[in-house]
Coordinates of C-alpha atoms and ligand atoms in Angstrom, one line a residue:
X62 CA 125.7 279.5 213.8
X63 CA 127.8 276.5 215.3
X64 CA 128.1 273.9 212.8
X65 CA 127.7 270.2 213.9
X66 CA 129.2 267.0 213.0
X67 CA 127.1 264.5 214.3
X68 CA 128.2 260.4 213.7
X69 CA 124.6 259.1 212.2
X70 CA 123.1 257.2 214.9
X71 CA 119.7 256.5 214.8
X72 CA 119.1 259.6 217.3
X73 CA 121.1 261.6 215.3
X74 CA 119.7 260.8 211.8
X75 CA 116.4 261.6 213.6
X76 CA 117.6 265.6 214.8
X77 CA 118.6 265.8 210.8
X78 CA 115.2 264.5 209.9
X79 CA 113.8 267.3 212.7
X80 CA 115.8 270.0 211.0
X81 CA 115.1 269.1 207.5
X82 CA 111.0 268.8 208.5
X83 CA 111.7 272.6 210.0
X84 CA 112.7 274.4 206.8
X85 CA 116.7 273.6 207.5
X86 CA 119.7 272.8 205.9
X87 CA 121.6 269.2 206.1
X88 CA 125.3 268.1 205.3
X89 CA 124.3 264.6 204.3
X90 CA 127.0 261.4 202.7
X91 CA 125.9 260.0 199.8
X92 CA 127.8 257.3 197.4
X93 CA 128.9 259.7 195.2
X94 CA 130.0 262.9 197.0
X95 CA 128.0 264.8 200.5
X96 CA 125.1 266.5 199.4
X97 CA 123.9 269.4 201.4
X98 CA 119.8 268.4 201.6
X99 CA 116.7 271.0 201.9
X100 CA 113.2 269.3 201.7
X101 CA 112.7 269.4 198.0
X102 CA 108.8 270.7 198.9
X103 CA 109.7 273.7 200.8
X104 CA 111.0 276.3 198.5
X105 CA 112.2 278.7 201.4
X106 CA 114.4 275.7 202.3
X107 CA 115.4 275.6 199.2
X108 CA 116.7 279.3 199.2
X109 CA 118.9 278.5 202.3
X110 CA 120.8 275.5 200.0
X111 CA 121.4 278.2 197.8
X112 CA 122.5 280.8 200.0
X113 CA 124.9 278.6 202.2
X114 CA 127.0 277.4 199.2
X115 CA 126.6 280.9 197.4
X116 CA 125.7 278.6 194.2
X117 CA 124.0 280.5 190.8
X118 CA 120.6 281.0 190.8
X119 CA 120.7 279.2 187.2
X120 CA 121.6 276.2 188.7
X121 CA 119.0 273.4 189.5
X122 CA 119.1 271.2 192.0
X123 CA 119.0 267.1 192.1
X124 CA 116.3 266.1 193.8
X125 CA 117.1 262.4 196.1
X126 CA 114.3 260.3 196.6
X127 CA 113.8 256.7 198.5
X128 CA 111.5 254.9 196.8
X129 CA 109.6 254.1 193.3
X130 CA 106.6 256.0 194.8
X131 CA 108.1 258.7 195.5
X132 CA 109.7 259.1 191.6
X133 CA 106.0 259.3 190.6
X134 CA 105.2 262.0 193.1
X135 CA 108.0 264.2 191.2
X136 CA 107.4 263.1 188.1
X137 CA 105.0 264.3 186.1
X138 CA 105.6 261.1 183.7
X139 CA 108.0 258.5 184.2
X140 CA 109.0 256.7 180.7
X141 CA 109.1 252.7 180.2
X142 CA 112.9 253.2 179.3
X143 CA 113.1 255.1 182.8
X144 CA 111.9 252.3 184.4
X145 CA 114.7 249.9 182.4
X146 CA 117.5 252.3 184.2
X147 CA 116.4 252.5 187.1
X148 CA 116.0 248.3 187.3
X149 CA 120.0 248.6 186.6
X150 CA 121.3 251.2 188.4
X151 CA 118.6 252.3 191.1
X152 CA 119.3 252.9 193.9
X153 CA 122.8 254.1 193.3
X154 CA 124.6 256.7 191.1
X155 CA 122.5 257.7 188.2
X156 CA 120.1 260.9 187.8
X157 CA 118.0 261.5 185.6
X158 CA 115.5 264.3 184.3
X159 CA 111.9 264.2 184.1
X160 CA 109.2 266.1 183.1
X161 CA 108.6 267.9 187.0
X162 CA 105.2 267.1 188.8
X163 CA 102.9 270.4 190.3
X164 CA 104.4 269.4 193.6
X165 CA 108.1 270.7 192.7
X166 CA 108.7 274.0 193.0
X167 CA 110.5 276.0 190.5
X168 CA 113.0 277.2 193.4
X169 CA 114.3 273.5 193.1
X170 CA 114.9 273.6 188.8
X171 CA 116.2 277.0 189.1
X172 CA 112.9 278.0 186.5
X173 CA 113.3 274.6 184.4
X174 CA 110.0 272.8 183.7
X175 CA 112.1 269.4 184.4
X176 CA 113.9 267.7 187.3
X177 CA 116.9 266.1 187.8
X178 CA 115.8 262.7 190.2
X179 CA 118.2 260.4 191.9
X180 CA 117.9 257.2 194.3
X181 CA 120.9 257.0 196.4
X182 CA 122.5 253.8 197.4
X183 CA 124.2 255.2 200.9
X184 CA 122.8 254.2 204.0
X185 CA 122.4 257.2 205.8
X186 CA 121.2 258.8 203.0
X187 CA 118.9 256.4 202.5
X188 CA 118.1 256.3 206.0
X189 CA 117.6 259.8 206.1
X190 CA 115.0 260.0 203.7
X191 CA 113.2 257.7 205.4
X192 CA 113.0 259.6 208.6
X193 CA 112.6 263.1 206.5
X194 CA 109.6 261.1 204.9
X195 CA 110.0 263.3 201.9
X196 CA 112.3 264.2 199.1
X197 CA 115.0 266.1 199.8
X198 CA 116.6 268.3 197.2
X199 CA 120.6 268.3 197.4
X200 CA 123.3 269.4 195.5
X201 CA 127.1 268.9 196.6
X202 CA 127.9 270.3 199.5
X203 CA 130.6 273.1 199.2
X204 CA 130.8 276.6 198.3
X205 CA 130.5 277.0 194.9
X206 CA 133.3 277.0 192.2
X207 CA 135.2 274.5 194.9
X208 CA 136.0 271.2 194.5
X209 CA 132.7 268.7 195.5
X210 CA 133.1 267.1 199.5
X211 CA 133.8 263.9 199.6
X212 CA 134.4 263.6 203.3
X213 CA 132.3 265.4 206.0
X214 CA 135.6 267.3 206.6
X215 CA 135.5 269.3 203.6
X216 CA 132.2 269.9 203.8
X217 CA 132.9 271.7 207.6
X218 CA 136.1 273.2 205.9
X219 CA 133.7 275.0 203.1
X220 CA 130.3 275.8 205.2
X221 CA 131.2 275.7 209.2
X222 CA 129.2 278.5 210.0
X223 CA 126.3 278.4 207.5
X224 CA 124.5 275.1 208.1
X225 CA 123.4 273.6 211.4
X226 CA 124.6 270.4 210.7
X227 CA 126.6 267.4 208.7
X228 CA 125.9 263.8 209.1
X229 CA 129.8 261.8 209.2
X230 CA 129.5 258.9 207.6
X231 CA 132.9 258.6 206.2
X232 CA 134.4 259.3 202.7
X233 CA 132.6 258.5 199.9
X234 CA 133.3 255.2 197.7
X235 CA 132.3 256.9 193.9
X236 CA 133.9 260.3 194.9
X237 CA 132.5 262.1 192.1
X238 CA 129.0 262.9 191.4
X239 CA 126.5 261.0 189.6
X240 CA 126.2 260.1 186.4
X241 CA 123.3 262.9 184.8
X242 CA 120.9 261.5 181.9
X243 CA 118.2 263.0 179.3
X244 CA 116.2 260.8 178.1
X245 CA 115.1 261.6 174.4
X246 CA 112.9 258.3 173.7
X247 CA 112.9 254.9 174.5
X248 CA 116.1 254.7 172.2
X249 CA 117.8 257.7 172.6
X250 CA 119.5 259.5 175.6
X251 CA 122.1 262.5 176.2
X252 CA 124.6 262.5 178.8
X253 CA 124.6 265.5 180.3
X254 CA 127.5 264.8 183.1
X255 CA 129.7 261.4 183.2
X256 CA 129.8 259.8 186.5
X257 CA 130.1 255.8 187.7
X258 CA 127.5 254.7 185.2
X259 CA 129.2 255.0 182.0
X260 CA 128.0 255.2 178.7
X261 CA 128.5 251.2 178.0
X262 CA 126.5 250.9 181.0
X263 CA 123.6 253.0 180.5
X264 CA 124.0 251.3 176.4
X265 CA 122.7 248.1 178.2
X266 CA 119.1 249.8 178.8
X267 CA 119.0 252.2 176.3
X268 CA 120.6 251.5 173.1
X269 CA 121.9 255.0 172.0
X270 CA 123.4 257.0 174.3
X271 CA 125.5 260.7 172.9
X272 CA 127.9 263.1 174.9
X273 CA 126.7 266.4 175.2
X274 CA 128.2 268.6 173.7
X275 CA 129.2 270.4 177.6
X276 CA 130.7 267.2 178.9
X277 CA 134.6 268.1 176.7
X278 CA 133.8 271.7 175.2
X279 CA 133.6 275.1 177.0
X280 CA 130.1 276.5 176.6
X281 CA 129.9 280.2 176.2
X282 CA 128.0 282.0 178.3
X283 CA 124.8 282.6 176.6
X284 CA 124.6 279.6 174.8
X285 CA 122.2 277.2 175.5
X286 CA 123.2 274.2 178.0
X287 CA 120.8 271.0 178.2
X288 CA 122.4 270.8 181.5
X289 CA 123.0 274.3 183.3
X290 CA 125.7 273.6 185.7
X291 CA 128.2 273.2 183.0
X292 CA 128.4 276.8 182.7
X293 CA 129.5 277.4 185.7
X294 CA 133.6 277.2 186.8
X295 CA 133.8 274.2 189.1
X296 CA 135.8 272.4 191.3
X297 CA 138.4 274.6 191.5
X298 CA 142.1 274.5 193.7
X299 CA 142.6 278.6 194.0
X300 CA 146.1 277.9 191.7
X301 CA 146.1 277.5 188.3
X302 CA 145.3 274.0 187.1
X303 CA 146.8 273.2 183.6
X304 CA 146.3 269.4 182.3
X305 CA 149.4 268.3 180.6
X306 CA 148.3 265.8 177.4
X307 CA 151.5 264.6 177.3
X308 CA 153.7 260.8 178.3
X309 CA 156.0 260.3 181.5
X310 CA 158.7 261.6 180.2
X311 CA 157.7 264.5 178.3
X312 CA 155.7 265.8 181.8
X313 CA 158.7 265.8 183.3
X314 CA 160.8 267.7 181.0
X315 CA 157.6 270.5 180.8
X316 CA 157.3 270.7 184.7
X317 CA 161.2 270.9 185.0
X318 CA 161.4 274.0 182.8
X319 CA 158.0 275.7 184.2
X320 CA 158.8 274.8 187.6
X321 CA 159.2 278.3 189.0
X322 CA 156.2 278.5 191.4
X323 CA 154.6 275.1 190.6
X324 CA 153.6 272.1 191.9
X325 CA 152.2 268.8 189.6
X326 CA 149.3 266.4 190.1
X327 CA 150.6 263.3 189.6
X328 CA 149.2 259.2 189.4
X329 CA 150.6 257.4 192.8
X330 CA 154.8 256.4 192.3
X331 CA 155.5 259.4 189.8
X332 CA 156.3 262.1 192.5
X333 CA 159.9 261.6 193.1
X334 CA 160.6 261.8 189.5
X335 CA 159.7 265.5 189.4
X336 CA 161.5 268.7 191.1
X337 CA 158.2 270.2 192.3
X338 CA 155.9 269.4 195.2
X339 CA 153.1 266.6 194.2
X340 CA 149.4 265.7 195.0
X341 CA 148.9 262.0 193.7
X342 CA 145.4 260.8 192.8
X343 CA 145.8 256.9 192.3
X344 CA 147.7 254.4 190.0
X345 CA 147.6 255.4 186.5
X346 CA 144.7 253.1 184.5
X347 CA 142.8 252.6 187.7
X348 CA 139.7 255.2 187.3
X349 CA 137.9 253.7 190.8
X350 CA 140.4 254.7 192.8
X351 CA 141.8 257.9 191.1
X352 CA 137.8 259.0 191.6
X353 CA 137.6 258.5 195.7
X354 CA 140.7 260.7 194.8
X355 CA 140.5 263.8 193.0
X356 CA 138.4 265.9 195.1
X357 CA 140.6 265.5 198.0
X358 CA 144.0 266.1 195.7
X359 CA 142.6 268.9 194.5
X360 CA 141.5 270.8 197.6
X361 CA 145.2 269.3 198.7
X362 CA 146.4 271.6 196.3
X363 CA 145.1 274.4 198.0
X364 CA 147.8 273.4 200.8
X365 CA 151.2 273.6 198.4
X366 CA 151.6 277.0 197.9
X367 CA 151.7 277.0 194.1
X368 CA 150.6 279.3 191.7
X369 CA 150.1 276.5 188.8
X370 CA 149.7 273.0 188.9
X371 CA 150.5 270.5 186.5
X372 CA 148.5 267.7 185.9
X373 CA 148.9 264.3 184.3
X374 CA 146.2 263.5 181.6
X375 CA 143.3 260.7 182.7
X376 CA 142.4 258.3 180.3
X377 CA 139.2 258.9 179.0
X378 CA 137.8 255.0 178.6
X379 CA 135.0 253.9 180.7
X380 CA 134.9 255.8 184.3
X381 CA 137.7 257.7 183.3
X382 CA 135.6 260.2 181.0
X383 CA 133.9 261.5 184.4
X384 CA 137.7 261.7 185.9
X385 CA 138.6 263.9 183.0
X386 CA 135.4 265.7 182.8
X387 CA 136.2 267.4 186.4
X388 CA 139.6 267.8 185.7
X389 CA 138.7 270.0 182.7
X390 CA 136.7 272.4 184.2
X391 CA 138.7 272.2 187.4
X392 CA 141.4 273.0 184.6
X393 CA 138.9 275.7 182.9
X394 CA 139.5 273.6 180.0
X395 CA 143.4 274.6 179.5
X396 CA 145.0 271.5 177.8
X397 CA 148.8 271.7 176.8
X398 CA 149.3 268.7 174.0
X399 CA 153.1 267.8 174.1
Ligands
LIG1419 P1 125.2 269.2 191.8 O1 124.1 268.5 192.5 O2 125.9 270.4 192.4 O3 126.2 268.2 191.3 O4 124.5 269.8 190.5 C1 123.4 269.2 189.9 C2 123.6 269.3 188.4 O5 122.5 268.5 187.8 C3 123.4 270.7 187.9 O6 124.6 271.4 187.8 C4 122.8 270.5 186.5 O7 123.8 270.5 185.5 C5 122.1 269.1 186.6 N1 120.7 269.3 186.6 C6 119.9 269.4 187.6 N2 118.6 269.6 187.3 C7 118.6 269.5 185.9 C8 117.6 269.7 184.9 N3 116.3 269.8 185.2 N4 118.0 269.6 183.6 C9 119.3 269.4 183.3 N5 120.3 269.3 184.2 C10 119.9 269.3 185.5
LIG1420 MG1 128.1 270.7 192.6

């Protein structure tokens, strides 16, 4: 199978919608990073999302919708507190998990009586679930364990051969993937994955908000995750990654003794301190930016040659808790405190 890239022009966003309403596979841009879409009706479809990106059958899928309406035809319930999010931060990047309707099929929630629902902000994919005229399941769109596309250029580089087709519509502006939400009551919700929407902004609609345990521990395997894809190894460069909790100076010092076979990941103006080749992902203390960022440093890394890479510690406040989120498990959670 040829793999297109196809600019998304009204004719073009139309052939996606064809393929989509046959059973197929779609590289899509969304706000947050591409999603690779399969009507979220049509379990076989389904299979092939699962097949192309060779992701664990344990892990569900977020299913995009394009409208209120539609939330209540994959809902089973839709809570008042529900509602007050999705006032906020609908369309754009926030999912959350509902009680499933009879119309989902358990091919989508990977067995999971719930599903994870999100109304993107992006134009085309908005404009592509218009023209599907249903919802379309999607998770990100590379091969598993690698690091989530945020241009339609990674996603080629990852599935060119396995899908018929990615709609281009540039890199993505969030860069990392959406925020993920269980709603306990009308007070009380878990975050299951940071993203954009951080937890003082989801505290404006719903007053108590905790981490999950996943979001900064290693689960074992076996041990029961709220949110199953933080199980799995993710968004990994093939070299080592190692997070360095350290400042400047003392990051320096570590990488110049290890610095046999290794390469650091740096914030933007650090590189020529160091005697080791560099990925930068933004100025330290801006999270926005050093988000449209890290996917692309760290398939980057991929390109240096290194067997282990050094990274800089995030800060954790705000946006940065999702930065340093998917630098853990990019890391496999291996910290060195200095
Ligand atoms: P991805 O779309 O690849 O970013 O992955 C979607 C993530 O959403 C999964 O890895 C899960 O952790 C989470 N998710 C999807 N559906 C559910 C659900 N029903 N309950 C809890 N988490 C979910
Ligand atoms: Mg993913």
């Amino acid at each position: 199978m040829d793999t297109k890239v196809l600019l998304p022009t009204e004719e073009n966003i139309a052939l996606a919608a064809s393929l989509l309403n046959s059973g197929e596979v779609v590289g899509m841009p969304t706000e947050t990073v591409y999603g690779l879409a399969a009507s979220a009706y049509d379990p076989l479809a389904v299979e092939k999302i699962f097949r192309a990106k060779g992701r664990p059958q344990d892990n569900p899928l977020i299913v995009h919708i394009h409208s209120m309406e539609q939330l209540g035809e994959v809902a089973a319930r839709v809570p008042d507190c529900a509602l007050r999010l999705a006032e906020r931060f609908w369309p754009g990047p926030l999912t959350m998990i509902f009680e499933k309707s009879e119309k989902i099929p358990l091919a989508v929630t990977a067995g999971l009586s719930t599903v994870a629902v999100r109304f993107p902000s992006h134009k085309v994919a908005r404009a592509l679930l218009e023209a599907a005229g249903m919802p379309l399941a999607a998770p990100s769109a590379n091969l598993s364990g690698r690091p989530s596309p945020t241009t339609a250029n990674h996603v080629y580089n990852d599935l060119n051969g396995r899908i018929p087709a990615i709609l281009d519509g540039g890199a993505c502006e969030v860069g990392l993937e959406s925020t993920v939400v269980l709603l306990r009551d009308e007070e009380n919700a878990a975050l299951l994955r940071p993203g954009a929407v951080t937890v003082q902004m989801l505290e404006e609609a719903i007053p108590h908000v905790v981490l999950d345990k996943g979001v900064l521990q290693a689960l074992s395997p076996g041990e029961q995750a709220l949110s199953p894809g933080m199980l799995h190894r993710h968004y990994s460069p093939r070299a080592n990654l190692v997070i360095v909790d350290s400042d400047f100076q003392s990051f320096c010092a570590f990488v110049e003794s290890h610095a046999e076979g290794a390469g650091a990941m740096v914030f933007d103006g650090e590189e020529s301190a160091l005697p080791v080749p560099c990925v930068t992902f933004g100025r330290q203390g801006d999270p926005i930016i050093q988000a449209r960022l890290l996917f692309s440093a760290l398939r980057a890394v991929d390109g240096m040659g290194v067997r282990t890479i050094y990274a800089r510690m995030p800060d954790q406040e705000g946006m940065g808790l999702a930065i340093y989120n998917r630098l853990l498990r990019a890391a496999g959670f291996e910290v060195i405190t200095l």
